mmCIF file of C-alpha atoms in Angstrom:
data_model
loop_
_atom_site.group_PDB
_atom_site.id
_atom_site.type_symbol
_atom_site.label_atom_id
_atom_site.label_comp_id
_atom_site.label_asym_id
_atom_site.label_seq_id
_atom_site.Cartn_x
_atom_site.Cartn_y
_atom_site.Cartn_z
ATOM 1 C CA UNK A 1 -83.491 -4.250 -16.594
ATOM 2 C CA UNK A 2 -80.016 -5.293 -16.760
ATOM 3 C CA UNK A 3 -77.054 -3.178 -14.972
ATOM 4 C CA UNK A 4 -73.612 -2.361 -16.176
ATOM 5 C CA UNK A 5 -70.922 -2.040 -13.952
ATOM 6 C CA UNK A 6 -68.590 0.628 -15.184
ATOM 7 C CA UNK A 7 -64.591 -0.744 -14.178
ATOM 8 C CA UNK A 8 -62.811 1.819 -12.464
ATOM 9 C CA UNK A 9 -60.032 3.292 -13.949
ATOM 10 C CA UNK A 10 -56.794 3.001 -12.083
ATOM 11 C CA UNK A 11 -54.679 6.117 -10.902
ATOM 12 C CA UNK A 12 -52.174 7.288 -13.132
ATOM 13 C CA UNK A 13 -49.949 8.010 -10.983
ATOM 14 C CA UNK A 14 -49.641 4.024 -10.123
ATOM 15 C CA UNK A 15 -48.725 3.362 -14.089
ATOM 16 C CA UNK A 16 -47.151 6.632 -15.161
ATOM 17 C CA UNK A 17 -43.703 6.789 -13.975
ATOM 18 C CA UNK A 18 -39.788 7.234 -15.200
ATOM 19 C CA UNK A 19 -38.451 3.503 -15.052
ATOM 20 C CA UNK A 20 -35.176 2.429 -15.221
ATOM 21 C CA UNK A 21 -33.654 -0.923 -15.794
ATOM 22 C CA UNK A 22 -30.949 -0.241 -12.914
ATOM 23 C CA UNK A 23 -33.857 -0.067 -10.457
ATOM 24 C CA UNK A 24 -34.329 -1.884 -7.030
ATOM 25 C CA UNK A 25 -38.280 -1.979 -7.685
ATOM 26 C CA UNK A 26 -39.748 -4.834 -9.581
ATOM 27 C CA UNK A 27 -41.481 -2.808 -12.221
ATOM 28 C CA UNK A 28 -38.445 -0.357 -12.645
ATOM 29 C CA UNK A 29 -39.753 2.803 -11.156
ATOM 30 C CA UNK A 30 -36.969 5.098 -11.138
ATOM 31 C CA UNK A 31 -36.300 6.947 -8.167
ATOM 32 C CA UNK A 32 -33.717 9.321 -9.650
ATOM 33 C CA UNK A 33 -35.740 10.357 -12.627
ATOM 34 C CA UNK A 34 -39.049 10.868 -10.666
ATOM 35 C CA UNK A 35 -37.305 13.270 -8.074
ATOM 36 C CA UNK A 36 -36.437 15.478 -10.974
ATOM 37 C CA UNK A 37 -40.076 15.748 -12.530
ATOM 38 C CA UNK A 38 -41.444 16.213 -9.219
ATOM 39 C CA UNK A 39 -38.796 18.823 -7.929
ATOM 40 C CA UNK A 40 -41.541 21.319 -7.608
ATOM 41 C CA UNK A 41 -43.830 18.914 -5.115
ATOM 42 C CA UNK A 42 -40.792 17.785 -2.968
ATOM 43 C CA UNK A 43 -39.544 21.238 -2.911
ATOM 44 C CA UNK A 44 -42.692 22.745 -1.369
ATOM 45 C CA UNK A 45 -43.413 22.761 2.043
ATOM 46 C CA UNK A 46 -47.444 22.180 1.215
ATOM 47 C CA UNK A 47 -47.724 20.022 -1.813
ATOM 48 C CA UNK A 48 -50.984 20.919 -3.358
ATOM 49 C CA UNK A 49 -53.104 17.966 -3.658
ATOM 50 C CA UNK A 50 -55.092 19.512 -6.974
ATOM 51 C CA UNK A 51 -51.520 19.109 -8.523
ATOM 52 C CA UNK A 52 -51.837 17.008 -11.452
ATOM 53 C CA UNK A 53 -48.342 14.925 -10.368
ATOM 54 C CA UNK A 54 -49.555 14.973 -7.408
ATOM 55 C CA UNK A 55 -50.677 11.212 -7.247
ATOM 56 C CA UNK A 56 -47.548 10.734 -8.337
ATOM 57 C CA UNK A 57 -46.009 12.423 -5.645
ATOM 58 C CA UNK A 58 -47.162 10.207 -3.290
ATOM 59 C CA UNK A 59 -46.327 7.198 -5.335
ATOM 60 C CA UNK A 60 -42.913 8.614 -4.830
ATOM 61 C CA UNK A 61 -42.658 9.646 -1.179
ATOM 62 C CA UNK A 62 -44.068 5.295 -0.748
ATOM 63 C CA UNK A 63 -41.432 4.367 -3.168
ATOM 64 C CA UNK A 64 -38.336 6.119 -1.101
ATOM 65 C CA UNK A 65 -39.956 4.700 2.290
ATOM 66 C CA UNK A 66 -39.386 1.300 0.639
ATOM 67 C CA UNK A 67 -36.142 1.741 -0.885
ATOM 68 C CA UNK A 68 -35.044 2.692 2.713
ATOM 69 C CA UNK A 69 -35.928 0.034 4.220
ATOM 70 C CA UNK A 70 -34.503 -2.029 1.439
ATOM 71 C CA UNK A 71 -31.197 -0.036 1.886
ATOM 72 C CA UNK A 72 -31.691 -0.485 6.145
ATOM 73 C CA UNK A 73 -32.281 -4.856 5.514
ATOM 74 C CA UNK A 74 -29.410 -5.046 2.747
ATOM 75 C CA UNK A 75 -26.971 -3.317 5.620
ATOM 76 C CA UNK A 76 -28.677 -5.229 8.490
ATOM 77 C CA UNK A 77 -28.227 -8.607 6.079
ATOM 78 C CA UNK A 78 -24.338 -7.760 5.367
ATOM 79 C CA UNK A 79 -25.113 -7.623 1.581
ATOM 80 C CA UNK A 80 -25.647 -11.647 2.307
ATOM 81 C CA UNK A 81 -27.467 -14.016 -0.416
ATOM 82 C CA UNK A 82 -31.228 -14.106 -0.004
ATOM 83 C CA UNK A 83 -30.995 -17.433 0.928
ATOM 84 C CA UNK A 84 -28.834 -16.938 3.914
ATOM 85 C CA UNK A 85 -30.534 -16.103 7.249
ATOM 86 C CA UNK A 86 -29.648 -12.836 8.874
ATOM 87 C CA UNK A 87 -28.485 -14.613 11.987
ATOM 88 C CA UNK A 88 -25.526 -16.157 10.104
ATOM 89 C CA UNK A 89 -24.720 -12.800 7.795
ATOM 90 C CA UNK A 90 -24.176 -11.068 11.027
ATOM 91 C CA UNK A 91 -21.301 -12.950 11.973
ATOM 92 C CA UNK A 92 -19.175 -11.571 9.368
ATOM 93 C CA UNK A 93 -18.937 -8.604 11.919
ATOM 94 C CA UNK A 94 -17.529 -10.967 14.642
ATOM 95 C CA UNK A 95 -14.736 -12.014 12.654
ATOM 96 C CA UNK A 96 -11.642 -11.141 14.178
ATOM 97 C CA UNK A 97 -8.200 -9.990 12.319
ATOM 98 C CA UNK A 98 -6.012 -12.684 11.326
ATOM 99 C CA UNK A 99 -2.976 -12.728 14.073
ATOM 100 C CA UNK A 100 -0.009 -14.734 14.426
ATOM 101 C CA UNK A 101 -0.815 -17.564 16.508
ATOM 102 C CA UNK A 102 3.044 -17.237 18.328
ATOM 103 C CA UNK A 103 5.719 -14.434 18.144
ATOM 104 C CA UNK A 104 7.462 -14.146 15.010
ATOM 105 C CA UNK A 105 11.370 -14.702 15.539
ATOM 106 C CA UNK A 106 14.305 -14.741 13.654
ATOM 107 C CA UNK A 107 17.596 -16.703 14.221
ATOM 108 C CA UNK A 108 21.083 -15.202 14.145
ATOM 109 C CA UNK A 109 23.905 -17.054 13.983
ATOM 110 C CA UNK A 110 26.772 -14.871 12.865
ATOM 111 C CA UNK A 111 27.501 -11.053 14.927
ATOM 112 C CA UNK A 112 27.895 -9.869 11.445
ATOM 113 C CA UNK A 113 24.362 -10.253 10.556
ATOM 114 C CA UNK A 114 23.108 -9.141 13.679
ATOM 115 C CA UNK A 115 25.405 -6.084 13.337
ATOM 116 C CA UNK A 116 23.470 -5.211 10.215
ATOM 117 C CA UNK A 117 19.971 -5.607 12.269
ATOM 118 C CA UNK A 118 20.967 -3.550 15.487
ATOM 119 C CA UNK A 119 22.971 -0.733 13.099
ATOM 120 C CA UNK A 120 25.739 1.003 14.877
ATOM 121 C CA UNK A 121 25.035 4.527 16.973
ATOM 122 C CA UNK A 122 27.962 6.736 17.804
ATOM 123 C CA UNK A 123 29.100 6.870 21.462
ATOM 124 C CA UNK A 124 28.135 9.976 23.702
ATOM 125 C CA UNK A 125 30.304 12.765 22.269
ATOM 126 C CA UNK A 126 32.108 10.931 19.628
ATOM 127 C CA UNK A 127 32.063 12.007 16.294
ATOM 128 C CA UNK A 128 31.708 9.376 13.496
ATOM 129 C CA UNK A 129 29.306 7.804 10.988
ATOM 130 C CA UNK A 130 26.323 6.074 12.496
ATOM 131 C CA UNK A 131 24.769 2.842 10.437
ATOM 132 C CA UNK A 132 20.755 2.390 10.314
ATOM 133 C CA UNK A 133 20.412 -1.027 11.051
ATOM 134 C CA UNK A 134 17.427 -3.458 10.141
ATOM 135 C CA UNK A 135 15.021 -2.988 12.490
ATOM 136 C CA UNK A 136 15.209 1.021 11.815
ATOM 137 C CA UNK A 137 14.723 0.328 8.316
ATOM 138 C CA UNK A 138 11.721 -1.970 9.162
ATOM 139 C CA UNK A 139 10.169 1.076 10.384
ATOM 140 C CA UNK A 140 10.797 3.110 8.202
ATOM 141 C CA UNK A 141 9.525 1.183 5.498
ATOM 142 C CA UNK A 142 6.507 1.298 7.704
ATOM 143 C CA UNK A 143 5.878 4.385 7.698
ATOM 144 C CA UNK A 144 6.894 4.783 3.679
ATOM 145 C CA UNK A 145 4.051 2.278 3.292
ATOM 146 C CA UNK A 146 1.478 4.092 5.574
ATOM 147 C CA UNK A 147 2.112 7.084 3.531
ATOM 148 C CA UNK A 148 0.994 5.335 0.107
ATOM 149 C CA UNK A 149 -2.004 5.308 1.589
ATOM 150 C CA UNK A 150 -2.428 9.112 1.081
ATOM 151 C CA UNK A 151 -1.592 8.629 -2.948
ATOM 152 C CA UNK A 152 2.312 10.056 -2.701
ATOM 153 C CA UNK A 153 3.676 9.065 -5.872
ATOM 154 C CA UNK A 154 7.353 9.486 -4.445
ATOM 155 C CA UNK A 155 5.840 7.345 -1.473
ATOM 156 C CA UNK A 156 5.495 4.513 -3.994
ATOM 157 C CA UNK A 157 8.914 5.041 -5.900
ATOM 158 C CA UNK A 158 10.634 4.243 -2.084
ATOM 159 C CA UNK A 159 8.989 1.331 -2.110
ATOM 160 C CA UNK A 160 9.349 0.071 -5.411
ATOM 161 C CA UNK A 161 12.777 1.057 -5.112
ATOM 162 C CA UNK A 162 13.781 -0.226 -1.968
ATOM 163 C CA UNK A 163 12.302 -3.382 -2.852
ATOM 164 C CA UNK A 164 14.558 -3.283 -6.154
ATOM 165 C CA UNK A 165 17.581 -2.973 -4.355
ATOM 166 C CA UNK A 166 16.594 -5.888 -1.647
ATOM 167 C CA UNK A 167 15.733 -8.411 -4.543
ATOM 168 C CA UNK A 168 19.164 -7.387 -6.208
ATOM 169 C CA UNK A 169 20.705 -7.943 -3.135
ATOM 170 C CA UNK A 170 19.347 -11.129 -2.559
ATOM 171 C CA UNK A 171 20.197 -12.598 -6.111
ATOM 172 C CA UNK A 172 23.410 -11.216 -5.195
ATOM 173 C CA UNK A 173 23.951 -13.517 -2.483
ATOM 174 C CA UNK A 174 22.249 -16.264 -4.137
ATOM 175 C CA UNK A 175 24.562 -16.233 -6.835
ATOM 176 C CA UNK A 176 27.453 -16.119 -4.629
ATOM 177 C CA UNK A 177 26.573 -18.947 -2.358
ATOM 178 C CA UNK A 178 26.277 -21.458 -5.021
ATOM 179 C CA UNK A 179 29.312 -20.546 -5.911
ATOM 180 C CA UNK A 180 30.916 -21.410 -2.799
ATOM 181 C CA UNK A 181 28.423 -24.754 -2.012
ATOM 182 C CA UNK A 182 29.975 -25.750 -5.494
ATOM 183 C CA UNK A 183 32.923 -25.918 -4.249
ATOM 184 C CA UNK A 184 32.291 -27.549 -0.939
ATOM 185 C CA UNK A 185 29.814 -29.913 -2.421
ATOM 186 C CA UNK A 186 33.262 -30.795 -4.473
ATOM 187 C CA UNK A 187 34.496 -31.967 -1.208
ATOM 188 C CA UNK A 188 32.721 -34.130 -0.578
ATOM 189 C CA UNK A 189 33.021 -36.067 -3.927
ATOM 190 C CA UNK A 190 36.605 -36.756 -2.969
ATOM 191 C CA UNK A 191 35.610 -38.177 0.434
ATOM 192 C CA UNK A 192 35.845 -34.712 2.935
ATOM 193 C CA UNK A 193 32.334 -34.861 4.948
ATOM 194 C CA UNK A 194 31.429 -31.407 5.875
ATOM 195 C CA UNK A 195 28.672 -29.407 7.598
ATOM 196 C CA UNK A 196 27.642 -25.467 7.703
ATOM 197 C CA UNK A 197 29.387 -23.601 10.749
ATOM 198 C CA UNK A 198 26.667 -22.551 13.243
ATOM 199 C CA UNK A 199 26.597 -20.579 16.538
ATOM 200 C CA UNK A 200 26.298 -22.988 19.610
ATOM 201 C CA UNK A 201 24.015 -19.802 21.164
ATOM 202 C CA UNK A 202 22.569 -18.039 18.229
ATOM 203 C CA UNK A 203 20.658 -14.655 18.915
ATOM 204 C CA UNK A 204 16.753 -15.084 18.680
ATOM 205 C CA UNK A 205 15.079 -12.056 17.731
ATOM 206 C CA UNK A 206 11.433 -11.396 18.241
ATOM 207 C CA UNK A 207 10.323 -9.249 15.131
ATOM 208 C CA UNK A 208 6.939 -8.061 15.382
ATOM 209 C CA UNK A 209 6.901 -6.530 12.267
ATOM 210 C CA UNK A 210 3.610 -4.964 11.465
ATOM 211 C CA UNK A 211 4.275 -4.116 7.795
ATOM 212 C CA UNK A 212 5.290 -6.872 4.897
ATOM 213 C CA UNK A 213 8.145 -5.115 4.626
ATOM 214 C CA UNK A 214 9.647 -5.425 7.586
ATOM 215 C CA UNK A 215 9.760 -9.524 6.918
ATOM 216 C CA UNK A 216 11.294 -8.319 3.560
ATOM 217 C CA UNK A 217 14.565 -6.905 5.911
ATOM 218 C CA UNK A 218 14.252 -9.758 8.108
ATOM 219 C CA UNK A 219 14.838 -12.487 5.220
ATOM 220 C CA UNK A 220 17.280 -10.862 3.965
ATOM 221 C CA UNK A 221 18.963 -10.855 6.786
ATOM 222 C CA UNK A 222 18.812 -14.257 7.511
ATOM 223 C CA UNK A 223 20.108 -14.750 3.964
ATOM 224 C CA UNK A 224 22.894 -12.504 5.158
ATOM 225 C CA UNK A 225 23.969 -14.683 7.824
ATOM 226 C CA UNK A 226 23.431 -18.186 6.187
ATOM 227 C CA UNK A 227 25.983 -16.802 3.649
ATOM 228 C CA UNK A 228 28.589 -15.495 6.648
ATOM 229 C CA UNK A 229 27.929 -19.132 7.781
ATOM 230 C CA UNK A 230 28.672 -20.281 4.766
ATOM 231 C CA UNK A 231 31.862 -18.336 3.820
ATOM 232 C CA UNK A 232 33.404 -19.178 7.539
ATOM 233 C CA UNK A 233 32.917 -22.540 6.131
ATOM 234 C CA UNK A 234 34.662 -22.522 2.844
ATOM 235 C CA UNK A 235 37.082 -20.895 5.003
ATOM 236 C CA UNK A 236 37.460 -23.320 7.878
ATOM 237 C CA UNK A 237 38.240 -26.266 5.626
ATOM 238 C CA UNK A 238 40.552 -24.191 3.242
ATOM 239 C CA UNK A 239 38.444 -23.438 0.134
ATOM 240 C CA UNK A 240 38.821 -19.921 0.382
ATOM 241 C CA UNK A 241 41.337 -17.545 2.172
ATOM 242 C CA UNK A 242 40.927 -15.509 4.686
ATOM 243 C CA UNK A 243 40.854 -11.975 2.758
ATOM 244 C CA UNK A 244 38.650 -13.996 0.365
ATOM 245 C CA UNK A 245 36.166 -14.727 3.334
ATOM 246 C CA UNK A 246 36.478 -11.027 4.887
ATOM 247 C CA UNK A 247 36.170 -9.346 0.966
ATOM 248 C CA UNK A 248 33.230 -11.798 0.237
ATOM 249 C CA UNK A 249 31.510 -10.668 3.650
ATOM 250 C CA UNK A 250 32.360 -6.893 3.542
ATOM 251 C CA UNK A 251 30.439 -7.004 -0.136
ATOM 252 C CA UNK A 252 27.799 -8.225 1.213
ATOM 253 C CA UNK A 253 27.457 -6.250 3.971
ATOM 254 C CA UNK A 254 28.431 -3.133 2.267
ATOM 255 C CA UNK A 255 25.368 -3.401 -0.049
ATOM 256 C CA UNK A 256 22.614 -4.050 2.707
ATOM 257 C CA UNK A 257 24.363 -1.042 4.107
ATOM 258 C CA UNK A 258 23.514 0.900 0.988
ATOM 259 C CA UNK A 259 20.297 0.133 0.947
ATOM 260 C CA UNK A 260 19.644 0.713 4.608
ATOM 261 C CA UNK A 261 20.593 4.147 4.010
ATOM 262 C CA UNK A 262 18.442 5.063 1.064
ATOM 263 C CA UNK A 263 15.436 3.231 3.089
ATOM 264 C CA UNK A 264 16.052 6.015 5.533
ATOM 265 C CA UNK A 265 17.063 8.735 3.026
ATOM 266 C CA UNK A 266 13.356 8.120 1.498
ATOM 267 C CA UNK A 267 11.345 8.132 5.130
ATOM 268 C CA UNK A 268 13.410 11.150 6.230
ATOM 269 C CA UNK A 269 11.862 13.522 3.779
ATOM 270 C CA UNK A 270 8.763 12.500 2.948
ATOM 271 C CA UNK A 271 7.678 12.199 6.451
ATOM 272 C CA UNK A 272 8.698 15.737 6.989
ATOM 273 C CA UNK A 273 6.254 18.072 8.469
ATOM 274 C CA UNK A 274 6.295 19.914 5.437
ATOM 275 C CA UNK A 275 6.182 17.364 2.681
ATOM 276 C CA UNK A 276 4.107 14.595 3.627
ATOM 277 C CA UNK A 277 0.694 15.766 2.753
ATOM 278 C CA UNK A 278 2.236 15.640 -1.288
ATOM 279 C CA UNK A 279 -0.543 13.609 -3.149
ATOM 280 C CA UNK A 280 -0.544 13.496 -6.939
ATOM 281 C CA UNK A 281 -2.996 16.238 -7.091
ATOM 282 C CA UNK A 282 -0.426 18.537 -5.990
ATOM 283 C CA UNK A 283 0.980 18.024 -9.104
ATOM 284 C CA UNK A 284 -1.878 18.957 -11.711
ATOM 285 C CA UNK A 285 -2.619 22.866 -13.064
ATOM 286 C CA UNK A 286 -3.890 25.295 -10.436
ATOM 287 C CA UNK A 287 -2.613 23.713 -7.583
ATOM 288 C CA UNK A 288 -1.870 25.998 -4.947
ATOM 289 C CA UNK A 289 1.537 27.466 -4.283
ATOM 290 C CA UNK A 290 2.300 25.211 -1.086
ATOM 291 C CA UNK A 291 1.748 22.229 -3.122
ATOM 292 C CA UNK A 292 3.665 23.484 -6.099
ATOM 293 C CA UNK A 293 6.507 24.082 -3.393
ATOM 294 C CA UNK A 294 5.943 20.181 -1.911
ATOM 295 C CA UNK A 295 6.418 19.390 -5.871
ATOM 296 C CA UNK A 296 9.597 21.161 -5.929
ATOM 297 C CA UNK A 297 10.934 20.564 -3.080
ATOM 298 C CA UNK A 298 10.914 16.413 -3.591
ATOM 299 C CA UNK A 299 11.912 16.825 -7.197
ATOM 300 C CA UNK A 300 15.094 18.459 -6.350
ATOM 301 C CA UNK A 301 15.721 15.940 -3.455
ATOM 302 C CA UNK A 302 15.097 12.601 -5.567
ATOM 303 C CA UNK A 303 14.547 13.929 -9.175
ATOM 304 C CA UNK A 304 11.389 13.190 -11.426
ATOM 305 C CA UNK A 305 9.099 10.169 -10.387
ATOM 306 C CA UNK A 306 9.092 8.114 -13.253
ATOM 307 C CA UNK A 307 5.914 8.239 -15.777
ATOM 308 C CA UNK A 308 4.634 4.502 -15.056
ATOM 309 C CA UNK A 309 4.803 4.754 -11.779
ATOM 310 C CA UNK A 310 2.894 8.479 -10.930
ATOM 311 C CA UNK A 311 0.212 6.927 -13.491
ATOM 312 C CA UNK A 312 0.245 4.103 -11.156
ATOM 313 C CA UNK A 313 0.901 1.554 -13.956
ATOM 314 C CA UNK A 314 3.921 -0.081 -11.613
ATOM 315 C CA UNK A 315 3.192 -0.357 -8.160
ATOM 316 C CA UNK A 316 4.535 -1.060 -4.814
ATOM 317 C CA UNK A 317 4.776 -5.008 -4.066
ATOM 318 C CA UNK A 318 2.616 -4.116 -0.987
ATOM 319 C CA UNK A 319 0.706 -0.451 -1.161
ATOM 320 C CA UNK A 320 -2.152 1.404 0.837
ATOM 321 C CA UNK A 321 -3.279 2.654 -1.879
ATOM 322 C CA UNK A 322 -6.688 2.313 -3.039
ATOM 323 C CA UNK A 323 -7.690 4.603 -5.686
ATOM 324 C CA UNK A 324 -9.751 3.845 -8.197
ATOM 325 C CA UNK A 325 -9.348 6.987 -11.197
ATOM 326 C CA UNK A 326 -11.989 7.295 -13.589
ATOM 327 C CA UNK A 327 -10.977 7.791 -17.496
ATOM 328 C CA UNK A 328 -10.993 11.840 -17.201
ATOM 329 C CA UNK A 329 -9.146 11.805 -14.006
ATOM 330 C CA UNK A 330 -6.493 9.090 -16.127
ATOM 331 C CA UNK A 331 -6.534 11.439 -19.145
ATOM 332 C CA UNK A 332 -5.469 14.517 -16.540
ATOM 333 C CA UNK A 333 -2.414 12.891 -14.653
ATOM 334 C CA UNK A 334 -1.734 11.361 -18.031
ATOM 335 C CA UNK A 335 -1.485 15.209 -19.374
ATOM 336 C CA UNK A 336 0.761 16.156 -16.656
ATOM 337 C CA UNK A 337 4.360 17.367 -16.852
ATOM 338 C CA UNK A 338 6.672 15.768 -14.862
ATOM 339 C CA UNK A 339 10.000 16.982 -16.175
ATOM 340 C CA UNK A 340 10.914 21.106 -15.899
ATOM 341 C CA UNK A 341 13.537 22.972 -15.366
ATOM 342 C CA UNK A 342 12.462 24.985 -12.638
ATOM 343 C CA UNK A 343 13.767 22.057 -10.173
ATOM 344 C CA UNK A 344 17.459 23.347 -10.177
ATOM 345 C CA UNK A 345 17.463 26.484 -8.258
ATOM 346 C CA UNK A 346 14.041 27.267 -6.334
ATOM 347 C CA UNK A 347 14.656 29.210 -3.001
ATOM 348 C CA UNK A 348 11.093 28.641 -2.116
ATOM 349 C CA UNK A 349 10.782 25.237 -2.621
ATOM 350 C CA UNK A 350 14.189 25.103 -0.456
ATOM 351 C CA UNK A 351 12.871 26.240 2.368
ATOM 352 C CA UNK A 352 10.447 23.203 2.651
ATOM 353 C CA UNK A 353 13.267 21.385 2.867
ATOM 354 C CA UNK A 354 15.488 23.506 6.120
#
């Protein structure tokens, strides 16, 4: 008599299942979209093994085991290649941060460029005005680039506007130093050999600048004092007077002054106790009065941050930054007002300011 074997039919709950093509499984069972059919079972305390999902319950609680341990190998691998061994992906963690293999300096050859690095401080009970200097405005910048960090719109309008009025200066000089090399390079056409004055003991300053911008001060003022050099030599050999060398000099100076004191305008008040936790959410509907008051406070101080850079379409040459706004978060700042009139008289938002 012959004999049939009947097949077994396989579980259900092994073939029957949300997929997804997103998934980390093979056959594209969806995690996600099987936790929210099973709510009920992975709610319960005692899931009830007559359940009809039940096998596919299970399926689920083996599934999540797995992608755990998939989650636990792809950290433990340093989100490597497959094909690299876990030894090697490992050392990513032993990497060290890049460092400056000797001590940044700078070289000073003229007191008037140094001048502009130290600043000037009044004397013990004198009375006077007191100059930043470079290395104050290094830090300060420091800290004005820290605070991008924390999304402070008028954080990134310092920066972008300091760094404005350095490249100006600096195609200032530029322009100015050709001008005089043209005329000593003339010199030498008609036979005069020549060479730029320098200091027999210039000053050598260590920097150790921990923010770009501070290297942004220093090379500007080494510009600074390769131009002083410069002029002293176009006055030495009689190319230019001496009230032309002292005018062209005083310019010079007078505008890295400037901007030395807006550097430190900018850090001064938004570092304040009371103003530096302004992000750009204190600026959308329903923000709460302090914030409206931060808003207030800064926009009678330095006026209206411009549109393209609160939307963060123009940024900082070097920001901490890193936000990363999704279209309806876009759409929101985009919607926001920056200009009112409610900036000229505000006793409230004063007070931040005392």
């Amino acid at each position: 008599m012959a004999t049939s074997t009947r097949r077994k039919r396989p579980d259900p709950a092994l073939t029957a299942f949300a997929t997804s093509t997103s998934s980390p499984f093979p056959d594209g069972y969806d995690l996600e979209g099987e936790r929210k059919i099973l709510t009920h079972l992975l709610q319960s305390d005692d899931p009830d093994p007559a359940d009809p999902f039940y096998g596919r319950y299970q399926l689920f609680v083996e599934r999540e085991d797995k992608f755990k341990q998939l989650q636990a190998e792809h950290g433990a691998r340093e989100a490597a290649d497959a094909v690299v061994p876990a030894y090697e992906a490992r050392q990513i963690k032993c990497i060290t941060p890049l460092e400056a293999e000797s001590q940044d300096t700078m070289v000073l050859h003229t007191a008037h460029a140094m001048r502009l690095f130290l600043g000037v401080q009044n004397a013990p009970g004198e009375s006077g005005s007191s100059s930043a200097g470079g290395k104050r405005v290094a830090s300060a910048l420091r800290a004005l680039w820290s605070l991008s960090s924390n999304d402070n719109p008028y954080a990134d309008w310092a920066l972008i506007d300091i760094t404005y009025r350095v490249a100006s200066a600096r195609k200032f000089i530029d322009h100015e130093a050709n001008r005089i090399q043209t005329k000593l390079e003339a010199l030498k056409q008609k036979g005069l050999s020549y060479s730029v004055l320098q200091s027999r003991e210039p000053a050598e300053v260590r920097l150790g600048f921990s923010s770009p911008y501070g290297f942004m001060i220093a090379l500007l003022l080494v510009e600074v004092d390769f131009y002083c050099r410069l002029v002293k030599s176009a006055q030495h050999r009689d190319v230019a007077s001496s009230h032309e060398a002292h005018e062209s000099i005083q310019a010079v100076k007078h505008k890295c002054r400037s901007l030395f004191e807006r550097a430190v305008y900018w850090q001064k008040y938004l570092t304040q106790e009371t103003l530096i936790k302004l992000t750009r959410h204190d600026f959308l509907p329903g923000a709460d009065d302090l914030s409206q008051k931060r808003v207030l406070a800064l926009k009678t101080l330095f006026g209206n941050v411009p549109k393209d850079i609160f939307m963060g379409e123009q940024q900082p040459r070097h920001t901490k930054r890193r936000l990363s706004l999704s279209d309806a978060e876009y759409r929101l700042l985009d919607a926001v007002p920056l200009t009112d009139d409610a900036t000229d008289s505000n006793p409230a938002a004063a007070q931040l300011l005392q």
